[in-house]
PDB file of C-alpha atoms in Angstrom:
ATOM      1  CA  MET A   1      60.128  79.619 128.029  1.00 50.00           C
ATOM      2  CA  ARG A   2      63.752  79.413 129.117  1.00 52.00           C
ATOM      3  CA  GLN A   3      66.255  81.554 127.207  1.00 53.00           C
ATOM      4  CA  CYS A   4      69.823  80.519 126.591  1.00 52.00           C
ATOM      5  CA  PRO A   5      72.445  82.777 128.134  1.00 54.00           C
ATOM      6  CA  ILE A   6      74.686  84.667 125.750  1.00 51.00           C
ATOM      7  CA  LEU A   7      77.993  82.854 125.601  1.00 47.00           C
ATOM      8  CA  LYS A   8      81.301  84.421 124.741  1.00 51.00           C
ATOM      9  CA  VAL A   9      82.420  83.093 121.377  1.00 54.00           C
ATOM     10  CA  VAL A  10      85.753  81.369 121.793  1.00 55.00           C
ATOM     11  CA  PRO A  11      87.490  80.566 118.542  1.00 55.00           C
ATOM     12  CA  ARG A  12      88.518  76.983 118.052  1.00 65.00           C
ATOM     13  CA  PRO A  13      92.249  76.323 118.150  1.00 69.00           C
ATOM     14  CA  SER A  14      93.947  77.594 115.036  1.00 87.00           C
ATOM     15  CA  PRO A  15      97.555  77.345 113.890  1.00 93.00           C
ATOM     16  CA  VAL A  16      97.171  80.780 112.265  1.00 94.00           C
ATOM     17  CA  THR A  17      95.944  82.451 115.467  1.00 94.00           C
ATOM     18  CA  ASP A  18      98.658  80.680 117.441  1.00 93.00           C
ATOM     19  CA  GLU A  19     101.338  81.900 115.011  1.00 94.00           C
ATOM     20  CA  VAL A  20      99.975  85.479 115.011  1.00 94.00           C
ATOM     21  CA  ARG A  21     100.062  85.451 118.816  1.00 93.00           C
ATOM     22  CA  ARG A  22     103.658  84.115 118.783  1.00 93.00           C
ATOM     23  CA  LEU A  23     104.661  86.749 116.245  1.00 92.00           C
ATOM     24  CA  PHE A  24     103.557  89.574 118.524  1.00 91.00           C
ATOM     25  CA  GLU A  25     104.956  87.876 121.639  1.00 89.00           C
ATOM     26  CA  ARG A  26     108.396  87.631 119.999  1.00 89.00           C
ATOM     27  CA  GLY A  27     108.399  91.420 119.690  1.00 78.00           C
ATOM     28  CA  ALA A  28     110.753  91.319 116.731  1.00 66.00           C
ATOM     29  CA  ARG A  29     109.129  94.397 115.238  1.00 68.00           C
ATOM     30  CA  HIS A  30     106.880  97.270 116.134  1.00 73.00           C
ATOM     31  CA  ALA A  31     103.531  98.241 114.573  1.00 84.00           C
ATOM     32  CA  TRP A  32     102.675  95.487 112.079  1.00 90.00           C
ATOM     33  CA  SER A  33     100.198  95.979 109.215  1.00 91.00           C
ATOM     34  CA  ILE A  34      97.887  93.074 108.355  1.00 94.00           C
ATOM     35  CA  ASP A  35      99.867  92.547 105.124  1.00 94.00           C
ATOM     36  CA  GLU A  36     103.118  92.290 107.091  1.00 93.00           C
ATOM     37  CA  VAL A  37     101.577  89.881 109.614  1.00 95.00           C
ATOM     38  CA  HIS A  38     100.197  87.771 106.759  1.00 96.00           C
ATOM     39  CA  GLN A  39     103.596  87.601 105.048  1.00 95.00           C
ATOM     40  CA  GLU A  40     105.345  86.563 108.266  1.00 94.00           C
ATOM     41  CA  VAL A  41     102.718  83.888 109.018  1.00 95.00           C
ATOM     42  CA  LEU A  42     103.147  82.553 105.458  1.00 95.00           C
ATOM     43  CA  THR A  43     106.902  82.365 106.046  1.00 94.00           C
ATOM     44  CA  GLN A  44     106.433  80.442 109.300  1.00 92.00           C
ATOM     45  CA  LEU A  45     103.556  78.121 108.336  1.00 94.00           C
ATOM     46  CA  GLY A  46     103.966  77.770 104.579  1.00 91.00           C
ATOM     47  CA  SER A  47     100.323  78.666 103.969  1.00 91.00           C
ATOM     48  CA  ALA A  48      97.735  80.901 105.588  1.00 92.00           C
ATOM     49  CA  ASP A  49      94.605  82.479 104.243  1.00 93.00           C
ATOM     50  CA  TYR A  50      94.652  86.304 104.431  1.00 95.00           C
ATOM     51  CA  SER A  51      91.170  86.350 105.982  1.00 95.00           C
ATOM     52  CA  SER A  52      92.301  83.921 108.713  1.00 94.00           C
ATOM     53  CA  VAL A  53      95.181  86.255 109.596  1.00 95.00           C
ATOM     54  CA  PHE A  54      92.806  89.227 109.559  1.00 95.00           C
ATOM     55  CA  ARG A  55      90.377  87.442 111.900  1.00 95.00           C
ATOM     56  CA  ALA A  56      93.207  86.362 114.216  1.00 95.00           C
ATOM     57  CA  VAL A  57      94.541  89.927 114.532  1.00 95.00           C
ATOM     58  CA  ASN A  58      91.051  91.298 115.140  1.00 94.00           C
ATOM     59  CA  PHE A  59      90.357  88.607 117.744  1.00 94.00           C
ATOM     60  CA  LEU A  60      93.579  89.483 119.607  1.00 94.00           C
ATOM     61  CA  GLU A  61      92.636  93.164 119.446  1.00 93.00           C
ATOM     62  CA  ARG A  62      89.130  92.504 120.840  1.00 93.00           C
ATOM     63  CA  ASP A  63      90.667  90.278 123.513  1.00 92.00           C
ATOM     64  CA  GLY A  64      92.782  93.228 124.677  1.00 89.00           C
ATOM     65  CA  LEU A  65      96.186  91.873 123.648  1.00 91.00           C
ATOM     66  CA  LEU A  66      96.769  94.224 120.708  1.00 92.00           C
ATOM     67  CA  ASN A  67      96.225  97.922 120.022  1.00 89.00           C
ATOM     68  CA  ARG A  68      95.233  99.274 116.626  1.00 91.00           C
ATOM     69  CA  ILE A  69      97.208 102.387 115.738  1.00 87.00           C
ATOM     70  CA  ASP A  70      96.860 104.895 112.923  1.00 86.00           C
ATOM     71  CA  LEU A  71     100.124 106.396 111.753  1.00 82.00           C
ATOM     72  CA  GLY A  72      98.641 108.576 109.038  1.00 79.00           C
ATOM     73  CA  ASP A  73      99.721 106.377 106.135  1.00 79.00           C
ATOM     74  CA  GLY A  74      96.291 104.890 105.402  1.00 83.00           C
ATOM     75  CA  ARG A  75      97.101 101.457 106.880  1.00 85.00           C
ATOM     76  CA  ALA A  76      95.936 100.165 110.218  1.00 89.00           C
ATOM     77  CA  ARG A  77      98.803  98.759 112.241  1.00 90.00           C
ATOM     78  CA  PHE A  78      98.822  96.627 115.349  1.00 92.00           C
ATOM     79  CA  GLU A  79     101.140  96.367 118.316  1.00 89.00           C
ATOM     80  CA  VAL A  80     101.215  94.602 121.654  1.00 89.00           C
ATOM     81  CA  ARG A  81      99.231  96.538 124.238  1.00 84.00           C
ATOM     82  CA  HIS A  82     101.550  98.014 126.835  1.00 78.00           C
ATOM     83  CA  GLY A  83     102.241 101.467 128.251  1.00 74.00           C
ATOM     84  CA  HIS A  84     101.206 104.456 126.165  1.00 77.00           C
ATOM     85  CA  HIS A  85     103.799 105.953 123.844  1.00 81.00           C
ATOM     86  CA  GLU A  86     104.085 107.945 120.645  1.00 83.00           C
ATOM     87  CA  HIS A  87     105.474 106.816 117.284  1.00 85.00           C
ATOM     88  CA  ILE A  88     107.736 108.130 114.553  1.00 88.00           C
ATOM     89  CA  ARG A  89     107.406 107.071 110.901  1.00 87.00           C
ATOM     90  CA  CYS A  90     110.015 107.477 108.156  1.00 90.00           C
ATOM     91  CA  GLU A  91     108.580 109.491 105.262  1.00 90.00           C
ATOM     92  CA  SER A  92     110.899 107.704 102.851  1.00 91.00           C
ATOM     93  CA  CYS A  93     110.716 103.963 103.659  1.00 89.00           C
ATOM     94  CA  GLY A  94     107.732 103.869 106.048  1.00 84.00           C
ATOM     95  CA  ARG A  95     109.689 102.322 108.930  1.00 85.00           C
ATOM     96  CA  VAL A  96     107.985 102.866 112.287  1.00 85.00           C
ATOM     97  CA  GLU A  97     109.657 103.188 115.661  1.00 85.00           C
ATOM     98  CA  GLU A  98     108.278 103.612 119.149  1.00 83.00           C
ATOM     99  CA  VAL A  99     109.093 106.847 120.972  1.00 85.00           C
ATOM    100  CA  PRO A 100     109.678 105.665 124.568  1.00 82.00           C
ATOM    101  CA  GLY A 101     107.247 107.002 127.156  1.00 79.00           C
ATOM    102  CA  CYS A 102     104.517 109.549 126.667  1.00 80.00           C
ATOM    103  CA  LEU A 103     105.806 112.989 125.781  1.00 79.00           C
ATOM    104  CA  LEU A 104     102.456 114.668 126.398  1.00 82.00           C
ATOM    105  CA  ASP A 105     101.583 113.574 129.934  1.00 79.00           C
ATOM    106  CA  HIS A 106     102.414 117.036 131.292  1.00 81.00           C
ATOM    107  CA  VAL A 107     100.196 118.726 128.677  1.00 87.00           C
ATOM    108  CA  THR A 108      97.053 116.744 129.550  1.00 87.00           C
ATOM    109  CA  ALA A 109      96.269 118.785 132.680  1.00 88.00           C
ATOM    110  CA  GLN A 110      96.654 122.022 130.719  1.00 90.00           C
ATOM    111  CA  VAL A 111      94.339 120.794 127.963  1.00 91.00           C
ATOM    112  CA  GLN A 112      91.728 119.675 130.507  1.00 91.00           C
ATOM    113  CA  LYS A 113      91.895 123.003 132.335  1.00 91.00           C
ATOM    114  CA  SER A 114      91.608 125.140 129.212  1.00 94.00           C
ATOM    115  CA  THR A 115      88.869 123.091 127.480  1.00 94.00           C
ATOM    116  CA  HIS A 116      86.969 121.625 130.459  1.00 93.00           C
ATOM    117  CA  PHE A 117      87.166 118.260 128.711  1.00 93.00           C
ATOM    118  CA  LYS A 118      88.314 115.119 130.459  1.00 92.00           C
ATOM    119  CA  VAL A 119      91.098 113.854 128.205  1.00 87.00           C
ATOM    120  CA  THR A 120      90.744 110.103 127.737  1.00 85.00           C
ATOM    121  CA  SER A 121      93.385 109.540 125.063  1.00 80.00           C
ATOM    122  CA  HIS A 122      95.590 111.181 122.487  1.00 80.00           C
ATOM    123  CA  SER A 123      97.589 110.155 119.453  1.00 80.00           C
ATOM    124  CA  VAL A 124     100.713 111.818 118.133  1.00 83.00           C
ATOM    125  CA  VAL A 125     102.779 110.580 115.212  1.00 85.00           C
ATOM    126  CA  PHE A 126     106.095 112.213 114.435  1.00 87.00           C
ATOM    127  CA  ALA A 127     107.360 112.093 110.860  1.00 88.00           C
ATOM    128  CA  GLY A 128     110.936 112.271 109.658  1.00 91.00           C
ATOM    129  CA  ILE A 129     113.652 110.439 107.775  1.00 93.00           C
ATOM    130  CA  CYS A 130     115.231 107.401 109.438  1.00 91.00           C
ATOM    131  CA  GLY A 131     119.003 107.081 109.728  1.00 92.00           C
ATOM    132  CA  ASP A 132     119.204 104.462 106.953  1.00 92.00           C
ATOM    133  CA  CYS A 133     117.320 106.645 104.448  1.00 93.00           C
ATOM    134  CA  ALA A 134     119.187 109.805 105.495  1.00 91.00           C
ATOM    135  CA  SER A 135     122.549 108.135 104.825  1.00 91.00           C
ATOM    136  CA  LYS A 136     121.643 107.077 101.272  1.00 86.00           C
ATOM    137  CA  PRO A 137     123.222 109.222  98.559  1.00 82.00           C
ATOM    138  CA  VAL A 138     120.826 111.557  96.787  1.00 72.00           C
ATOM    139  CA  ILE A 139     120.775 110.907  93.042  1.00 72.00           C
ATOM    140  CA  ALA A 140     120.088 114.047  91.004  1.00 67.00           C
ATOM    141  CA  GLY A 141     117.753 113.440  88.137  1.00 59.00           C
TER     142      GLY A 141
END
């Protein structure tokens, strides 16, 4: 009996997936949550099912175009896969920015030497108050 080879599932063309891909390619923003992606796709297309946006983002992640990042706020975020870097998140408004380059490259050798582990990845998220939030007047209550 002849068995069928396992074929890679290729999604059929989708305006939602195309718009999600364009959204990330435009690079207008860093570290999008699914809710934020959904809202932007709705703005561009007029309608889009949340589950279609979710599937599109997950497909692009599996395909190696996007990275999932955890910034400690309980929401998965996604960004275009490119060189490793850290992030900083505003504790007031939640805005996320990329910290250029990897600040811990020099520490990796020390960690490997002291633990005898081969370091394969790391994740560091800085927290602070962004310039916009810091400049707002504090209202005493």
